[in-house]
Short mmCIF file of C-alpha atoms and ligand atoms in Angstrom, two decimals:
data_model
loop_
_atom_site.label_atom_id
_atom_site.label_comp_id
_atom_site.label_asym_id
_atom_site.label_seq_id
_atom_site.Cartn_x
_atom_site.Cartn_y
_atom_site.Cartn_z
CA UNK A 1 59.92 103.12 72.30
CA UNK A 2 60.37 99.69 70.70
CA UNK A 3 63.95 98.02 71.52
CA UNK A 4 65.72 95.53 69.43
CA UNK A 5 70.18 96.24 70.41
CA UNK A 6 71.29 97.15 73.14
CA UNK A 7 75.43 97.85 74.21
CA UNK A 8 77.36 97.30 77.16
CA UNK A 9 80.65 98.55 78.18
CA UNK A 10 83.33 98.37 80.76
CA UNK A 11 85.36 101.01 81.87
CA UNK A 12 87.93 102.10 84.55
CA UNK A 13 89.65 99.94 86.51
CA UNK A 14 88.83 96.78 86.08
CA UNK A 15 87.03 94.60 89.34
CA UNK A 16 86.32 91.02 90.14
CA UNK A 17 82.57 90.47 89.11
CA UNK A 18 82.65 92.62 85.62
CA UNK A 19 82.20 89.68 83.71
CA UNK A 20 79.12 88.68 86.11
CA UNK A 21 77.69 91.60 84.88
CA UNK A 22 77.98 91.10 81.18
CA UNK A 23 76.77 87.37 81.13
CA UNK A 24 73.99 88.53 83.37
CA UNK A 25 73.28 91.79 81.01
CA UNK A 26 73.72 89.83 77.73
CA UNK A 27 71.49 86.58 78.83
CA UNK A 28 68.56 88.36 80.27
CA UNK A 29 68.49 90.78 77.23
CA UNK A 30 68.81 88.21 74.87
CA UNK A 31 66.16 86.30 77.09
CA UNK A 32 63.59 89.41 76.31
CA UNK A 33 64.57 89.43 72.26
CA UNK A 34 67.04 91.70 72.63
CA UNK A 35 70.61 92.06 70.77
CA UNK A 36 73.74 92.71 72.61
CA UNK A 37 76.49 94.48 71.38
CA UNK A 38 79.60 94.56 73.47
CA UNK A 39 81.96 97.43 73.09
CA UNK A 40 85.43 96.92 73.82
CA UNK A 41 87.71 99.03 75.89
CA UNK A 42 85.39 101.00 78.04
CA UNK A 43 83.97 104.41 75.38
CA UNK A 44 86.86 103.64 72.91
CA UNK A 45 84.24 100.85 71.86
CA UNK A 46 82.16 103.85 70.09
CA UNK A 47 85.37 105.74 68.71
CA UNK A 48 86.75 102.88 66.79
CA UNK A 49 84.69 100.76 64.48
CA UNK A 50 86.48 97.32 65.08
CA UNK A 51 85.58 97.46 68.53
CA UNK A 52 82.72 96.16 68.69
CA UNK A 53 81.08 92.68 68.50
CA UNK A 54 77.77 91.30 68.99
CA UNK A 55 77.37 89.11 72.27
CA UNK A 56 75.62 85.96 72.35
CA UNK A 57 74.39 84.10 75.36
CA UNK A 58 77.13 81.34 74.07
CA UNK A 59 80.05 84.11 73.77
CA UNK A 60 79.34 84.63 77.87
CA UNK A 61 79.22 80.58 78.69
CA UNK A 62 81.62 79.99 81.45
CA UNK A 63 82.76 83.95 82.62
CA UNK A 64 80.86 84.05 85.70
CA UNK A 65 83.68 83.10 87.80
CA UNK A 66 86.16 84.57 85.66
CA UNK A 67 88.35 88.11 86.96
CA UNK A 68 89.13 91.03 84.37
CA UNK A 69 86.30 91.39 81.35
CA UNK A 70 86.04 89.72 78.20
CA UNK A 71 85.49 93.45 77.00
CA UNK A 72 88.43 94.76 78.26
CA UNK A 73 88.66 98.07 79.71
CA UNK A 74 90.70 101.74 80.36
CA UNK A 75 90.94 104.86 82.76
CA UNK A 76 92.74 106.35 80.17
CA UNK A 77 89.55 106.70 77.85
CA UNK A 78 87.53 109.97 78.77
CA UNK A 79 86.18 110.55 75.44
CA UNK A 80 85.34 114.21 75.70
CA UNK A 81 88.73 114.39 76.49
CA UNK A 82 91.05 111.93 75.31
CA UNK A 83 94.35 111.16 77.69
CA UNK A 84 96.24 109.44 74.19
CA UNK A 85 95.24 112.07 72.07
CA UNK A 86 93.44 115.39 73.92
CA UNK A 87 90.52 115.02 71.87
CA UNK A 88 87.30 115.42 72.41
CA UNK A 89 85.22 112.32 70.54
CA UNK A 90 81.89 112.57 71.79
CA UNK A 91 80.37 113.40 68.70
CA UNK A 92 82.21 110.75 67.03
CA UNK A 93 80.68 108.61 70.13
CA UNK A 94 77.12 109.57 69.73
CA UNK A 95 77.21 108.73 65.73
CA UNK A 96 78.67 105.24 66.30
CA UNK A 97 76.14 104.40 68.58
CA UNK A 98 73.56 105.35 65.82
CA UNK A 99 75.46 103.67 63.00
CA UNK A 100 75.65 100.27 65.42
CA UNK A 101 71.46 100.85 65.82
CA UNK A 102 71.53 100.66 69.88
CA UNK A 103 68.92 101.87 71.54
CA UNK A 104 70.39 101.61 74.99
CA UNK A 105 73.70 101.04 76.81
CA UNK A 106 74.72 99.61 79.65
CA UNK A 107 78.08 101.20 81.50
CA UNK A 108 79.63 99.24 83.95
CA UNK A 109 81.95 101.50 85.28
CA UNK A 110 83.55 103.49 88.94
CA UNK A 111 83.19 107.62 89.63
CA UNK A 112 84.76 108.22 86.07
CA UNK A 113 83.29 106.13 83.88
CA UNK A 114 79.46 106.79 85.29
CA UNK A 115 80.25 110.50 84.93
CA UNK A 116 80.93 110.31 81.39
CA UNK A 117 78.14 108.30 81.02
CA UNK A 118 76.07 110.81 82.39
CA UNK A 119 76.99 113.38 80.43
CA UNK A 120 76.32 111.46 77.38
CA UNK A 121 72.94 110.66 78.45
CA UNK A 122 72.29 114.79 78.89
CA UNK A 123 73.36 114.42 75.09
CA UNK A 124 70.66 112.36 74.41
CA UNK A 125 72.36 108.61 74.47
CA UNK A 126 69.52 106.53 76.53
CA UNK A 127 71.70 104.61 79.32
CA UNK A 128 71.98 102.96 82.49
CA UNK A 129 74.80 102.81 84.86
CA UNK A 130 76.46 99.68 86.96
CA UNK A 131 78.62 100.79 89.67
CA UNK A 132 81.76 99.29 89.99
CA UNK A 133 85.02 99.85 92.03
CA UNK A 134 86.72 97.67 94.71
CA UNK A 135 86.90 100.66 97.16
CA UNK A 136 83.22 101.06 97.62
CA UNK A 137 83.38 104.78 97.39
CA UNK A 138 80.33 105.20 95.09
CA UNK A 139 77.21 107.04 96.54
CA UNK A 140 74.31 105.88 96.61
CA UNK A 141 75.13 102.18 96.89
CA UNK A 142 75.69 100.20 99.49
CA UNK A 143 78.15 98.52 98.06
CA UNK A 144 79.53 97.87 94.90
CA UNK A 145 80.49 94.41 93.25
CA UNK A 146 84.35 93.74 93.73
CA UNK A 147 84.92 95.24 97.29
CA UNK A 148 84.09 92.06 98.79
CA UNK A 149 86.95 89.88 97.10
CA UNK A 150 89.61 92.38 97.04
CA UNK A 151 88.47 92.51 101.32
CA UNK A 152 88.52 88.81 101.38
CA UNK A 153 91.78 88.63 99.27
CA UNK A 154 93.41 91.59 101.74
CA UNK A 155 92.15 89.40 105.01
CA UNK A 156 93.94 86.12 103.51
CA UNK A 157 96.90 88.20 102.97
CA UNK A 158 96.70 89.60 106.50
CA UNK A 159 96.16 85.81 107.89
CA UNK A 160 99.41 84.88 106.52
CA UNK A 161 101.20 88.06 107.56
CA UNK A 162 100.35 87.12 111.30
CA UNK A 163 101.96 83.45 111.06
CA UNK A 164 105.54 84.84 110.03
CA UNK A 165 105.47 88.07 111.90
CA UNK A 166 104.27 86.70 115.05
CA UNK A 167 107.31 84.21 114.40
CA UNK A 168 109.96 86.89 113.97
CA UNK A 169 108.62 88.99 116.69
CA UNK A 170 108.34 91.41 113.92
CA UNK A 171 105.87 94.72 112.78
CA UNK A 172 103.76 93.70 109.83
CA UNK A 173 102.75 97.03 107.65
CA UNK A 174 100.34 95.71 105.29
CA UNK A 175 98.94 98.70 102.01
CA UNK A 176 95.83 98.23 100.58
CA UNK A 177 93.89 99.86 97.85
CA UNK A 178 90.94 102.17 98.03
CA UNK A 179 92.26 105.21 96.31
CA UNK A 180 91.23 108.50 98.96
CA UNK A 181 88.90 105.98 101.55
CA UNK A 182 89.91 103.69 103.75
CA UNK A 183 86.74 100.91 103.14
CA UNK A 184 89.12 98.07 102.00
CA UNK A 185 91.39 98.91 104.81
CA UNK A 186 88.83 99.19 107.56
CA UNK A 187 87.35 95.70 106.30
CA UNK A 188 90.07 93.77 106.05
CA UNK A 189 91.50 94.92 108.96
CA UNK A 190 88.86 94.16 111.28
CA UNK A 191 88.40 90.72 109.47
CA UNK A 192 92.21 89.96 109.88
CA UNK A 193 92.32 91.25 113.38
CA UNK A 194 94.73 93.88 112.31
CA UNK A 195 95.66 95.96 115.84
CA UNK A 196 96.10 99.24 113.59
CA UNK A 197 94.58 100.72 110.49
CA UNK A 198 94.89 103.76 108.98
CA UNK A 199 92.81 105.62 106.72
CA UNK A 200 92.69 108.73 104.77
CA UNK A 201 89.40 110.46 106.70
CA UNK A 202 91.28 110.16 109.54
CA UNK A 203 94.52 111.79 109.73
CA UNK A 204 96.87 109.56 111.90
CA UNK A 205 99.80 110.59 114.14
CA UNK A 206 102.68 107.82 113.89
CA UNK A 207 103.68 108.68 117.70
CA UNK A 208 100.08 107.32 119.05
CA UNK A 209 100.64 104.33 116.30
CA UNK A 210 104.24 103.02 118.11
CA UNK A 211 102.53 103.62 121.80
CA UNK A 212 100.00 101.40 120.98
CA UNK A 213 102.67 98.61 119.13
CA UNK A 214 104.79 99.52 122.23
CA UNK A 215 102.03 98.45 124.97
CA UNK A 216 101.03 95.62 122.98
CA UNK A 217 104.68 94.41 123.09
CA UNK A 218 104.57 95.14 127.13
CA UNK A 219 102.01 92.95 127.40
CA UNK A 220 103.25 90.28 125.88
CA UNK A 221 102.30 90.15 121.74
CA UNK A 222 104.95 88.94 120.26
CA UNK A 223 103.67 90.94 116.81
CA UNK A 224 101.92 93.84 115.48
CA UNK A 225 99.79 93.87 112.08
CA UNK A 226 99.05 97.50 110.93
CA UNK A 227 96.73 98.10 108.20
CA UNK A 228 97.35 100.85 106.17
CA UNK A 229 94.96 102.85 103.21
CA UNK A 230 97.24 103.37 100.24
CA UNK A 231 95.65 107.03 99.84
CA UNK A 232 95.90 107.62 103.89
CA UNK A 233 98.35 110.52 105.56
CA UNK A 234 99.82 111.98 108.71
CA UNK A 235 98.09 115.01 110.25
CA UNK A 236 99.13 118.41 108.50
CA UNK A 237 101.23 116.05 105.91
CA UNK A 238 100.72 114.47 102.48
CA UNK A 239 99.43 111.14 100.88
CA UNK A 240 101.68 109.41 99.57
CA UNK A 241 102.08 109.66 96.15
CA UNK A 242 103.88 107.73 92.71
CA UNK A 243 103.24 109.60 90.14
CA UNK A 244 101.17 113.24 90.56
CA UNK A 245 97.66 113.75 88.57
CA UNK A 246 97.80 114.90 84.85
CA UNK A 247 95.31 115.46 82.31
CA UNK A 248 92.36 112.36 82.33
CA UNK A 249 94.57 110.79 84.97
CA UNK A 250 94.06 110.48 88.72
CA UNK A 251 97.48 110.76 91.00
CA UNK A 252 98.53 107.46 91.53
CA UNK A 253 98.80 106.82 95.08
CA UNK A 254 101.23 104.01 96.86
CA UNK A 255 104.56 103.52 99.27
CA UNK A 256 102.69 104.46 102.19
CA UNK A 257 103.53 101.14 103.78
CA UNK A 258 107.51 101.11 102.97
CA UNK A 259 107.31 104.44 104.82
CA UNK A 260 105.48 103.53 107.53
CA UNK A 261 107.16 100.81 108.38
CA UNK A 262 110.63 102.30 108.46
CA UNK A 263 109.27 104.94 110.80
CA UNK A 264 107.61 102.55 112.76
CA UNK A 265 111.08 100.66 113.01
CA UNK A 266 112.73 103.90 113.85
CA UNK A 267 110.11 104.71 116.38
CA UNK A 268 109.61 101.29 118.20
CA UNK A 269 112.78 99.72 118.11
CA UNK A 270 110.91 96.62 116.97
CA UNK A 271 111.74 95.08 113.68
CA UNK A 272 109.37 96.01 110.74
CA UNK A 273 108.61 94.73 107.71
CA UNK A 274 105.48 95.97 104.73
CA UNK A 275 103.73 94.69 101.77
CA UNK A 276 101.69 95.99 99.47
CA UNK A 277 99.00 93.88 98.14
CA UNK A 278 98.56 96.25 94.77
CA UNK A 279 96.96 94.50 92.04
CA UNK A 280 96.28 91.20 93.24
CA UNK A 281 93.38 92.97 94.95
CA UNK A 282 91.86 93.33 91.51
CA UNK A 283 92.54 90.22 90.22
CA UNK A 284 91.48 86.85 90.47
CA UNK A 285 87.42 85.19 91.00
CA UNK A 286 84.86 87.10 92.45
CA UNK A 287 83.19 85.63 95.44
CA UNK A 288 80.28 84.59 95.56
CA UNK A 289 78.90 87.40 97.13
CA UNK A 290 80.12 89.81 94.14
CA UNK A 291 78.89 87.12 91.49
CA UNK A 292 75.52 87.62 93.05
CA UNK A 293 75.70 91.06 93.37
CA UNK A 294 76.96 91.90 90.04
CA UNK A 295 74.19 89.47 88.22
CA UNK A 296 71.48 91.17 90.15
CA UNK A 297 73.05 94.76 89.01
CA UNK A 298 72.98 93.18 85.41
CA UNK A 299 69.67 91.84 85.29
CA UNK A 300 68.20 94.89 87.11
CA UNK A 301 70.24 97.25 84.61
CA UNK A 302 68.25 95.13 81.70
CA UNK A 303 64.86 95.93 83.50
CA UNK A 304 65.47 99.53 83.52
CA UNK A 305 66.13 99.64 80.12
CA UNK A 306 63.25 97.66 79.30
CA UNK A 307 60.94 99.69 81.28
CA UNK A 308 62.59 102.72 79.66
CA UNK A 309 64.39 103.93 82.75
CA UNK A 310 67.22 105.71 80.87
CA UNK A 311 69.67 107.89 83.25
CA UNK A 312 69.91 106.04 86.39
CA UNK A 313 72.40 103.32 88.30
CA UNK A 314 71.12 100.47 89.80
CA UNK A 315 72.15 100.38 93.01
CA UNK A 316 72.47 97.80 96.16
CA UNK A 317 69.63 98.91 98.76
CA UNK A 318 69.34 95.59 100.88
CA UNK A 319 67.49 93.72 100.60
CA UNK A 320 67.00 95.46 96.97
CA UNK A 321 68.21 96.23 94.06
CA UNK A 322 67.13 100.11 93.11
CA UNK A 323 67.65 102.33 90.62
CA UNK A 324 69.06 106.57 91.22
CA UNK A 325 69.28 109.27 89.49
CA UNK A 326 72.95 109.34 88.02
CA UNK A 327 73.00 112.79 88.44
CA UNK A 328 72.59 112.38 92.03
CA UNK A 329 75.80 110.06 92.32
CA UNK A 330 78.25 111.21 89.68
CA UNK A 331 81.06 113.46 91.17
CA UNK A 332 81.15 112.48 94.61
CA UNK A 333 82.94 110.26 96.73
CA UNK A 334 81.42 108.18 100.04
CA UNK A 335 84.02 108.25 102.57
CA UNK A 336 83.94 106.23 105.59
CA UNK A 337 82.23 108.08 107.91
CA UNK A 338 84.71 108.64 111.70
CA UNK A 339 81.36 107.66 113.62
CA UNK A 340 80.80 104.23 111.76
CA UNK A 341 79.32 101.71 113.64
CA UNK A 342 82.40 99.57 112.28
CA UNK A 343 84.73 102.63 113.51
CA UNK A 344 83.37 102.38 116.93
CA UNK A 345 83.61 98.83 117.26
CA UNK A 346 87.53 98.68 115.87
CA UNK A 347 88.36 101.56 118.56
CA UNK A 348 86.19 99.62 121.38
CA UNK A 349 88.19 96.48 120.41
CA UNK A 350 91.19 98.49 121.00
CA UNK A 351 92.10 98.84 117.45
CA UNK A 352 94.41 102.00 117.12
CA UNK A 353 93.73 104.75 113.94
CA UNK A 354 96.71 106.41 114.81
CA UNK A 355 94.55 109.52 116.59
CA UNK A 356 93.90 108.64 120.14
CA UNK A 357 94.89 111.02 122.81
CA UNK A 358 98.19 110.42 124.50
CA UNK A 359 97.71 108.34 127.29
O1 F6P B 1 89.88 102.40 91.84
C1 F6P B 1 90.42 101.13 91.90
C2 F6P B 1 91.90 101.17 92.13
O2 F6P B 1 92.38 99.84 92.20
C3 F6P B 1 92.35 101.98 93.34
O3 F6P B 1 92.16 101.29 94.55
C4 F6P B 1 93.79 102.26 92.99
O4 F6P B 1 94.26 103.43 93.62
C5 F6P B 1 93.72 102.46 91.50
O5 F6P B 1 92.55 101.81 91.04
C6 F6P B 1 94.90 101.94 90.75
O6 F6P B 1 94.74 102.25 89.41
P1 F6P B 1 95.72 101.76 88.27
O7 F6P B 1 95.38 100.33 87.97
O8 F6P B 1 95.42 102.66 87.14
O9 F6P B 1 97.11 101.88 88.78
#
């Protein structure tokens, strides 16, 4: 099959490192005499004909270090099933991509994105997929380009946190993202020395949470810093949750810490006192881990498509980059497993997850 255009997209929520990926992607294709096409706002790029432009290595200058895309992006966009509209534009999808003349795609994208991608390439659109997502929850990857700023981002917050609780004797409840798993919480909390975290694979009981604040406080710590997994929840009750899942929209999940740290007041008799870090997780420059990571996922994506390796996601393997079946990663979710080596080490540190036995 000869090639002459290919497309990229982004799609979901955005991460730091997306536009890493499309300067990497649009370079090395135009390097190899290929066209780039970039489609704007995730699959509404195919659905509506002035969304898409042709990318030139000089249209990328000066993005590698820059947050967001250039190509914006949505989790509101499912086209076989549209969240503005209800409709289902796949069709509509699979004729723009003929009208633009692309022979391939590239999707840059988390669980939902690479899942519609993969059921466009069962309808015959040649693709690769880029995994995205700051919570590292993709299979099949290692890791995924983003996780590693919004965990350094989350550890500078946490730094800060200790200064002006440990001067106010206070609790410091600290919410992160990471959606239903706790990998930006477990991170960052071991990086910023947190003394609890809490995560949504394992269930936590509040009681074992203010013992351990409690004994810290006997022994002298003037402060506590608990970590807490926006999609995490009590045993037997529910995550906490802002607004409740409708159609081509996940539930979204936050408050966790507000509540927390009210019972934790209630519980300890210490003053407490949460933030929630939100957004500013996803904002901002990659690091330079995720730059390299996310031009080694773009310049590998290029190389599958080159080689004619339609259907797959390239995929961190230290110390490679690989490519897997998409079918083999769409639909599921890595959670962190309760044995991880990281797990151990934060409980044999003396780091609480809210599910030790009573003493
Ligand atoms: O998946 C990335 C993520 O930032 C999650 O950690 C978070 O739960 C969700 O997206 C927030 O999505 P939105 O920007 O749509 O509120």
């Amino acid at each position: 099959m000869s090639l002459s255009r290919i497309g990229v997209l982004t799609g979901g929520g955005d991460a730091p490192g997306l536009n890493a990926v499309i300067r990497a992607v649009v370079k090395s294709a135009c390097n190899h005499g290929l066209e780039c096409v970039g489609l704007e706002d995730s699959f509404d790029g195919l659905i509506h004909p002035d969304q898409a432009r042709v990318l030139e290595p000089r249209h990328v200058t000066g993005i590698l270090r820059r947050g967001g895309t250039i190509l914006g992006t949505t989790n509101r966009g499912d086209p076989f099933a549209h969240a503005a509209t209800g409709q289902d534009y796949s069709a509509r999808c699979l004729e723009r991509f003929h009208e633009l003349a692309l022979d391939a795609l590239v999707a840059v994208g988390g669980d939902g994105t690479l899942a519609i991608a993969h059921e466009f390439f069962k309808r015959g659109m040649p693709l690769v997929g880029v995994p995205k997502t700051i919570d590292n929850d993709l299979v099949g990857t290692n890791s995924t380009f983003g996780f590693d700023t919004a965990v350094s981002f989350a550890t500078q917050a946490i730094d800060r946190l200790h200064s002006t609780a440990e001067a106010h004797r206070r609790v410091m409840v600290v919410e992160v993202m990471g959606r239903t798993t706790g990998w930006i919480a477990l991170y960052a909390g071991v990086a910023g020395g947190g003394d609890v975290i809490l995560i949504p694979e394992i269930p936590y009981d509040l009681e074992r949470v203010a013992d351990r604040i409690g004994e810290r406080a006997r022994l002298g710590a003037r402060c506590s810093i608990v970590v807490v997994a926006e999609g995490a929840s009590p045993k037997g009750g529910e995550a906490s949750i802002v607004t409740p899942a409708s159609e081509g929209r996940l539930a979204r999940l936050g408050g966790l810490g507000a509540r927390v740290a009210v019972q934790l007041e209630d519980l300890t008799g210490q003053e407490a006192r949460s933030v929630r870090l939100g957004h500013l997780q996803r904002g901002g420059e990659p690091t330079s881990f995720d730059r390299v990571l996310a031009t080694r996922f773009g310049g590998k994506a290029v190389e599958l498509i080159l080689n004619g390796e339609f259907g797959r996601m390239v995929a961190n393997r230290p110390p490679d980059i690989v490519a897997v079946p998409l079918a083999d990663v769409v639909g599921r979710t890595k959670q962190v497993p309760t044995d991880l080596d990281l797990v151990r080490t934060a409980r044999a540190l003396g780091i609480s997850f809210g599910d030790e036995e009573p003493a």
